[in-house]
Coordinates of C-alpha atoms in Angstrom, one line a residue:
X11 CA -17.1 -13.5 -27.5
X12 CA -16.1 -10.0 -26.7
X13 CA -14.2 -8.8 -23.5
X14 CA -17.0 -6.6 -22.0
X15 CA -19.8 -9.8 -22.0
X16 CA -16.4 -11.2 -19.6
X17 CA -16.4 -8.3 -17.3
X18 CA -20.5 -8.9 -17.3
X19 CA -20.0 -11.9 -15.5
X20 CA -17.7 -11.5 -13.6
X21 CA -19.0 -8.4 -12.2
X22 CA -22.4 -9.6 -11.9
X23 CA -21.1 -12.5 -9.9
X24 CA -18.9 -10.5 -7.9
X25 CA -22.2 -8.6 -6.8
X26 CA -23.9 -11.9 -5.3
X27 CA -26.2 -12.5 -9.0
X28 CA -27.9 -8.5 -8.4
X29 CA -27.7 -7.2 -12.1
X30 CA -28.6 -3.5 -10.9
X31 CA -25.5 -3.5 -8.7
X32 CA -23.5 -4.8 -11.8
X33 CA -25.1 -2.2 -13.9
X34 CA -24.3 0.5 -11.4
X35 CA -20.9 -0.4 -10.9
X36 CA -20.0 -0.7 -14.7
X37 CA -22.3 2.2 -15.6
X38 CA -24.4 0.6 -18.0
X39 CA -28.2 -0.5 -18.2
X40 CA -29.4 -3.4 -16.2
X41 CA -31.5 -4.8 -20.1
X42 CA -27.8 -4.3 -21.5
X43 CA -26.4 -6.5 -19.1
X44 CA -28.7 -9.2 -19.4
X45 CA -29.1 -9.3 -23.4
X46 CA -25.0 -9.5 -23.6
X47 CA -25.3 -12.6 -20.8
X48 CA -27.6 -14.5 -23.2
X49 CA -25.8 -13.2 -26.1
X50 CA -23.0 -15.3 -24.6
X51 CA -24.6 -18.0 -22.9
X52 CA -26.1 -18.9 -26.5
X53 CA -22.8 -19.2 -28.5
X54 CA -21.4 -20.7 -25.6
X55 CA -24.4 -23.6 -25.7
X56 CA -24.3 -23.7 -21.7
X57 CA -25.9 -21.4 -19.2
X58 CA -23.7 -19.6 -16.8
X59 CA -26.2 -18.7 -14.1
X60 CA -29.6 -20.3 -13.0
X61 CA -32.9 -18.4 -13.2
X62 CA -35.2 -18.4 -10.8
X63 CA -38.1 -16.0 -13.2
X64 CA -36.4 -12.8 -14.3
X65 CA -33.6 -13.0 -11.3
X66 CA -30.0 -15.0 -10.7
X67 CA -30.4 -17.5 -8.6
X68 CA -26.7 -19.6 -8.8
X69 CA -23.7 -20.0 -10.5
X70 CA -23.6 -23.3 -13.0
X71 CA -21.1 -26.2 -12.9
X72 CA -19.6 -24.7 -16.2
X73 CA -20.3 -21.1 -15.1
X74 CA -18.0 -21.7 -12.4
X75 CA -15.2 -22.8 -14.7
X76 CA -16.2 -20.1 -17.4
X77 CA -16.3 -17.6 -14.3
X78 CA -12.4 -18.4 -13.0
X79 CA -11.3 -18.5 -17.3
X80 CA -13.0 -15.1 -17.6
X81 CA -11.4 -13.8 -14.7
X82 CA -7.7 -14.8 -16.2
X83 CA -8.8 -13.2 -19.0
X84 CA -9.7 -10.0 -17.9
X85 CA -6.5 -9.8 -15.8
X86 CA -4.3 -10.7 -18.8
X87 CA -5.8 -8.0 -20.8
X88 CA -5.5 -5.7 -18.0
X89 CA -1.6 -6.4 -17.9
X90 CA -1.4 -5.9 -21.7
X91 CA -3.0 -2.4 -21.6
X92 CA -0.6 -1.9 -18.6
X93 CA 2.4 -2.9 -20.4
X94 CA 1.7 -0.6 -23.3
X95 CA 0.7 2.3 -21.0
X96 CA 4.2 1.8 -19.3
X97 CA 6.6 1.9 -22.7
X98 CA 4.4 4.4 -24.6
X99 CA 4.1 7.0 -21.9
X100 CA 7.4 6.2 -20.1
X101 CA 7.0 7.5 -16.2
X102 CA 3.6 8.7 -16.6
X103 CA -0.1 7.3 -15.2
X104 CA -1.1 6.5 -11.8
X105 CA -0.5 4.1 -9.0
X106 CA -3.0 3.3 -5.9
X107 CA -2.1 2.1 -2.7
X108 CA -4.6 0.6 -0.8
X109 CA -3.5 0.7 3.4
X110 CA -5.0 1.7 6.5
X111 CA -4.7 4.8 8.7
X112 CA -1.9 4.3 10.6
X113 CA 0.2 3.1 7.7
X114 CA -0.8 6.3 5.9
X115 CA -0.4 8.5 8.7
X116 CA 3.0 7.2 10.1
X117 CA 5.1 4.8 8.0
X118 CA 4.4 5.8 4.3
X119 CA 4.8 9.9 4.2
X120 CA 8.7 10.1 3.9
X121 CA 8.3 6.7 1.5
X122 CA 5.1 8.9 -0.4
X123 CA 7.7 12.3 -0.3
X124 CA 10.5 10.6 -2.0
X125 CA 8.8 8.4 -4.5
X126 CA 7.0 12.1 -5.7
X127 CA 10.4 13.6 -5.9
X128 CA 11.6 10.3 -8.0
X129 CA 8.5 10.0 -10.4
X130 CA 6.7 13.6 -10.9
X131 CA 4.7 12.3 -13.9
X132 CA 3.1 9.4 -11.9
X133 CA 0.3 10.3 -10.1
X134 CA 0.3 8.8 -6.8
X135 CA -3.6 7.5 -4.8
X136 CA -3.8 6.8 -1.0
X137 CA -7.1 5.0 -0.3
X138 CA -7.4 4.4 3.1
X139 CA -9.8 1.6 4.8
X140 CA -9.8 -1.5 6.8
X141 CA -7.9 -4.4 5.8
X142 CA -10.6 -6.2 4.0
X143 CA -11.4 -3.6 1.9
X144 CA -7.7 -3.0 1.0
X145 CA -7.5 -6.8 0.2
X146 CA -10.9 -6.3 -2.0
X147 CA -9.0 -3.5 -3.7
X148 CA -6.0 -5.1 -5.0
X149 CA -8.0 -8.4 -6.0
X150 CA -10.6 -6.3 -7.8
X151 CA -7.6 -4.0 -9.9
X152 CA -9.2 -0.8 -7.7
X153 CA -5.7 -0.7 -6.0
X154 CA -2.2 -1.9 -7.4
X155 CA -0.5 -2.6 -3.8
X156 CA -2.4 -3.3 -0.7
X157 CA -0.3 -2.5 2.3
X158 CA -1.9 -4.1 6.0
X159 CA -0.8 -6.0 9.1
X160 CA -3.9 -7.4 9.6
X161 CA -6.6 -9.7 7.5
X162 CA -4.7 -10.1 3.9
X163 CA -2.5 -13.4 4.9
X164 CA -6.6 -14.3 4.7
X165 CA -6.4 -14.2 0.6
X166 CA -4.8 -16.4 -1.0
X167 CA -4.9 -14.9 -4.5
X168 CA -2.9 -12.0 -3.0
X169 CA 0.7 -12.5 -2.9
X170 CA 2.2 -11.4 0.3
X171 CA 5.5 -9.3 1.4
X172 CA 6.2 -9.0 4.5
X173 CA 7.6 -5.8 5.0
X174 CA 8.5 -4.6 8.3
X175 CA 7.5 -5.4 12.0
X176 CA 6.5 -3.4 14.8
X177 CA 5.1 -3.4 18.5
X178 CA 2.8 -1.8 20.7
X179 CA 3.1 0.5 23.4
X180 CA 1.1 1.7 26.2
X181 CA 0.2 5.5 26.5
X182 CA -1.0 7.4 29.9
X183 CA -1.1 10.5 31.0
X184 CA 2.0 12.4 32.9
X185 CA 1.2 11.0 36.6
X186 CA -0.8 7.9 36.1
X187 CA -0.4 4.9 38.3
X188 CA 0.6 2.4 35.6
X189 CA 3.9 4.2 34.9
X190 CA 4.5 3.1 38.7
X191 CA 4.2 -0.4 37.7
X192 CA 7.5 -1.8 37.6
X193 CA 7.0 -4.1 35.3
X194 CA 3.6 -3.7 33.2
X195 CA 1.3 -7.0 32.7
X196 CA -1.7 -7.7 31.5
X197 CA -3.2 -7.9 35.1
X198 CA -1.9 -4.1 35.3
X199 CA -3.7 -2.9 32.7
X200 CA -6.7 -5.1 32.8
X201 CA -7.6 -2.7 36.3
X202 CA -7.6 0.1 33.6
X203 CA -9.9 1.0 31.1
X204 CA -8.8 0.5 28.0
X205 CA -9.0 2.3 24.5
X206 CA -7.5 0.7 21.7
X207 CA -8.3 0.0 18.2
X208 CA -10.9 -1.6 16.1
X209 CA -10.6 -5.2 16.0
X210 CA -10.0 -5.2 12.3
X211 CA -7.3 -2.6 12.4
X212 CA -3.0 -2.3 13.6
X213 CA -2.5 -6.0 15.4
X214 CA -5.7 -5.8 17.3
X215 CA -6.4 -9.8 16.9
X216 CA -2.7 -10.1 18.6
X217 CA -4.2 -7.8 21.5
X218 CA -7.3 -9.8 22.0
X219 CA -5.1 -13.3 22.1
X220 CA -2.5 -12.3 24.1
X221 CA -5.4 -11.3 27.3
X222 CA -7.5 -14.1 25.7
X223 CA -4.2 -16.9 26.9
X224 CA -4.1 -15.0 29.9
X225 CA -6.8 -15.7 30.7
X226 CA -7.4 -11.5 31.9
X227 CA -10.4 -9.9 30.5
X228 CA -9.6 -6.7 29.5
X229 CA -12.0 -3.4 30.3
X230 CA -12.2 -1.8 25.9
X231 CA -14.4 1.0 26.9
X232 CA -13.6 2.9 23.2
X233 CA -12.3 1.4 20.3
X234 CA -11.2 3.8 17.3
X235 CA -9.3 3.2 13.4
X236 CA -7.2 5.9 14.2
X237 CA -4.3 6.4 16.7
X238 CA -4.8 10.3 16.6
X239 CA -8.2 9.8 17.9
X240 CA -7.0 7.0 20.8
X241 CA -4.3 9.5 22.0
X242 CA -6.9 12.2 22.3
X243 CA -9.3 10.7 24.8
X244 CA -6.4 9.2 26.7
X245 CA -5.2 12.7 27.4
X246 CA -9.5 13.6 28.6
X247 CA -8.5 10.8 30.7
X248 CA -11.3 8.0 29.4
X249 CA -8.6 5.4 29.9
X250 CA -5.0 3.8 29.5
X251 CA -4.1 3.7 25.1
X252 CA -2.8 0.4 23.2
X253 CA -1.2 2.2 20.5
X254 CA 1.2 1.2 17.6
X255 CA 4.4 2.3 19.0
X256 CA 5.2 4.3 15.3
X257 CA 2.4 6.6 16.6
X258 CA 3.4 7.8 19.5
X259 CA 5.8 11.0 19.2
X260 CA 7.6 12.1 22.8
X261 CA 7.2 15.3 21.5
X262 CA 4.5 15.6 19.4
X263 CA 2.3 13.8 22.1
X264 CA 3.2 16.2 25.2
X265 CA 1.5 15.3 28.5
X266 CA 0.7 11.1 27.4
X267 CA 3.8 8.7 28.1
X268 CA 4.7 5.0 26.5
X269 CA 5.1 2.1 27.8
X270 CA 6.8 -0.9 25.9
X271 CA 4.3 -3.5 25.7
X272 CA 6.2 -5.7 22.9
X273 CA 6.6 -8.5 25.8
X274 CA 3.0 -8.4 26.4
X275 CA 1.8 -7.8 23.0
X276 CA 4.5 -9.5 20.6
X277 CA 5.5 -8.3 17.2
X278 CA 3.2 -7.6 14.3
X279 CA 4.3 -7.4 10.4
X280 CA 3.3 -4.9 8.1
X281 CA 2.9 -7.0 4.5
X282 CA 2.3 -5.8 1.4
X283 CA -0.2 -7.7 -0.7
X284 CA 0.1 -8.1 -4.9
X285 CA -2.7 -10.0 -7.0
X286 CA -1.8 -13.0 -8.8
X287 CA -1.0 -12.7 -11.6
X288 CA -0.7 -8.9 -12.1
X289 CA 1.9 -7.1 -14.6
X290 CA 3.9 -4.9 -11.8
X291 CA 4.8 -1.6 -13.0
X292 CA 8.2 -0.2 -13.1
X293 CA 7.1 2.4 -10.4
X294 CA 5.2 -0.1 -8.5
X295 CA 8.6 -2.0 -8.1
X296 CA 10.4 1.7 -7.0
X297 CA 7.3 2.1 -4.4
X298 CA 7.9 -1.2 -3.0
X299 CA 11.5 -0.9 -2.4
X300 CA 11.3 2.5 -0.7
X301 CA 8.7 1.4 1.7
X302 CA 10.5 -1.8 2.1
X303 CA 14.3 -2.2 0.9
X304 CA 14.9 -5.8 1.1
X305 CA 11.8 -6.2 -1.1
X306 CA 13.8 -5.1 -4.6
X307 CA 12.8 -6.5 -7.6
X308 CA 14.1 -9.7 -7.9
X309 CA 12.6 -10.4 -4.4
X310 CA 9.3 -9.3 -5.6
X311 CA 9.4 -11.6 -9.0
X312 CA 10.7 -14.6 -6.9
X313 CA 7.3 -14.1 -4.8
X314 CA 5.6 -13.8 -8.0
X315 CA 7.0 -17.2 -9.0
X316 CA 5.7 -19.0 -6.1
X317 CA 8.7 -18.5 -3.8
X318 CA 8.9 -16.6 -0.6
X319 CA 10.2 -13.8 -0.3
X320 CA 11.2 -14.2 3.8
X321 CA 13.2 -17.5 3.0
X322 CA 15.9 -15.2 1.2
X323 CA 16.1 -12.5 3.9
X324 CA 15.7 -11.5 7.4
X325 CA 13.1 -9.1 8.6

């Protein structure tokens, strides 16, 4: 049994039985592939996947177990080569952070600045996308932190952090009627259109709920990923913004103005998300506690452990 007929299946699996896509992704031949599952299948004495001709149809009863052992597997001897990277080249290598666009663009760059300044020799990776692809990231080893407000509560084999928490605000141009209102309401703004953000990104499910218990229907004539872009065609005058409030800048944003809409909207938390199971890197550990202070290390390995974090501190 060698490691690579492990990654095999799992990758094959991971890619809904399509060899090709397996092949592709690990950069090998799609006959390679196959010969190694047999290869393994056969000392194993129990097939792993069901054949329907030449093609994968299912997953086995054993396959399934072998599947979730080869996984463990894989990630152990993931965190071996990491531990021996770590204490042979002391701060050197790299460290991904999976997160969206506002996290990116507003909350990480003086966290980013510092941790540079701290660990020259670690090169740092920012791969931005929505929260389900951030959460596919960290489970799949692409990314070694996943930072989100929305979706990665959803996976349970990624431990969560909570971080930070945050509201939104509404923008309008200098002279609009809604910063008349004395007191803004969903009503208010429901006689608006609306631009705000896709409903996978920055608290948009909290959004659609809060109008949703309302009972208000809301006018979304644009929906964007990016607050830059949603600040933009509020000043062309397209409609009211629902913004993070961390994105809006009284002087950067001349000619829009905020409106707190935390006791319309609530509060949302930033989390960071951790596979199960991972090795975390010294600088992994530094990276978290800049971005999030109360999260030091003894924090992080108690959530590692199977305790929560927010039980021992206040966000």
């Amino acid at each position: 049994m060698k490691l690579q007929q492990l990654r095999y299946i799992v990758e094959v699996e991971r890619r809904g039985l399509n060899v090709s896509e397996a092949a592709e992704a690990l950069y090998t031949s799609q006959p390679g592939i196959s010969k190694q599952i047999r290869l393994l299948e056969d000392e194993l004495g129990v097939s792993i996947f069901e054949r329907g001709g030449k093609r994968l149809t299912a997953v086995t009863e054993p396959g399934r177990a072998i599947l979730e052992m080869a996984r463990r597997m894989l990630r152990d001897a993931e965190n071996i080569r990491r531990v021996g990277e770590e204490h042979a080249g002391g701060e050197s290598g790299s460290l991904v952070i999976a997160t969206t666009h506002t996290q990116a663009r507003y909350a990480l760059p003086v966290v980013v600045k510092k941790f540079v300044d701290r660990h020259p020799q670690v090169r740092l990776s920012l791969h931005q996308g929505h929260p389900a692809q951030i959460a596919e990231w960290a489970l799949q080893g692409e990314a070694d932190i996943a930072i989100a407000t929305e979706a990665l509560d959803q996976y349970p084999q990624l431990v969560m952090l909570p971080c930070y928490q945050w509201v939104h605000c509404v923008i309008a141009p200098d002279g609009h009627p809604i910063l008349d209102e004395k007191s803004l309401s969903l009503a208010a703004l429901a006689r608006w259109p609306l631009i705000t953000y896709d409903p996978a990104f920055a608290g948009r499910s909290r959004i659609n709920k809060a109008f949703e218990l309302a009972q208000v229907e809301p006018n979304v004539v644009l929906t964007a990923i990016d607050a830059d872009v949603i600040k933009t065609y509020v000043s062309l005058g397209l409609g009211l913004g629902i913004i993070a409030r961390m994105a809006y800048d009284p002087q950067r944003d001349s000619g829009l103005q905020a409106l707190s809409a935390e006791h319309l909207f609530g509060s949302n938390t930033t989390r960071i998300g951790l596979r199960r199971g991972t090795h975390v890197r010294r600088c992994a550990y530094d990276f978290i506690e800049l971005f999030a202070p109360q999260l030091t290390r003894r924090a992080v390995d108690m959530a590692l452990a199977g305790a929560r974090p927010d039980e021992e501190y206040q966000l």
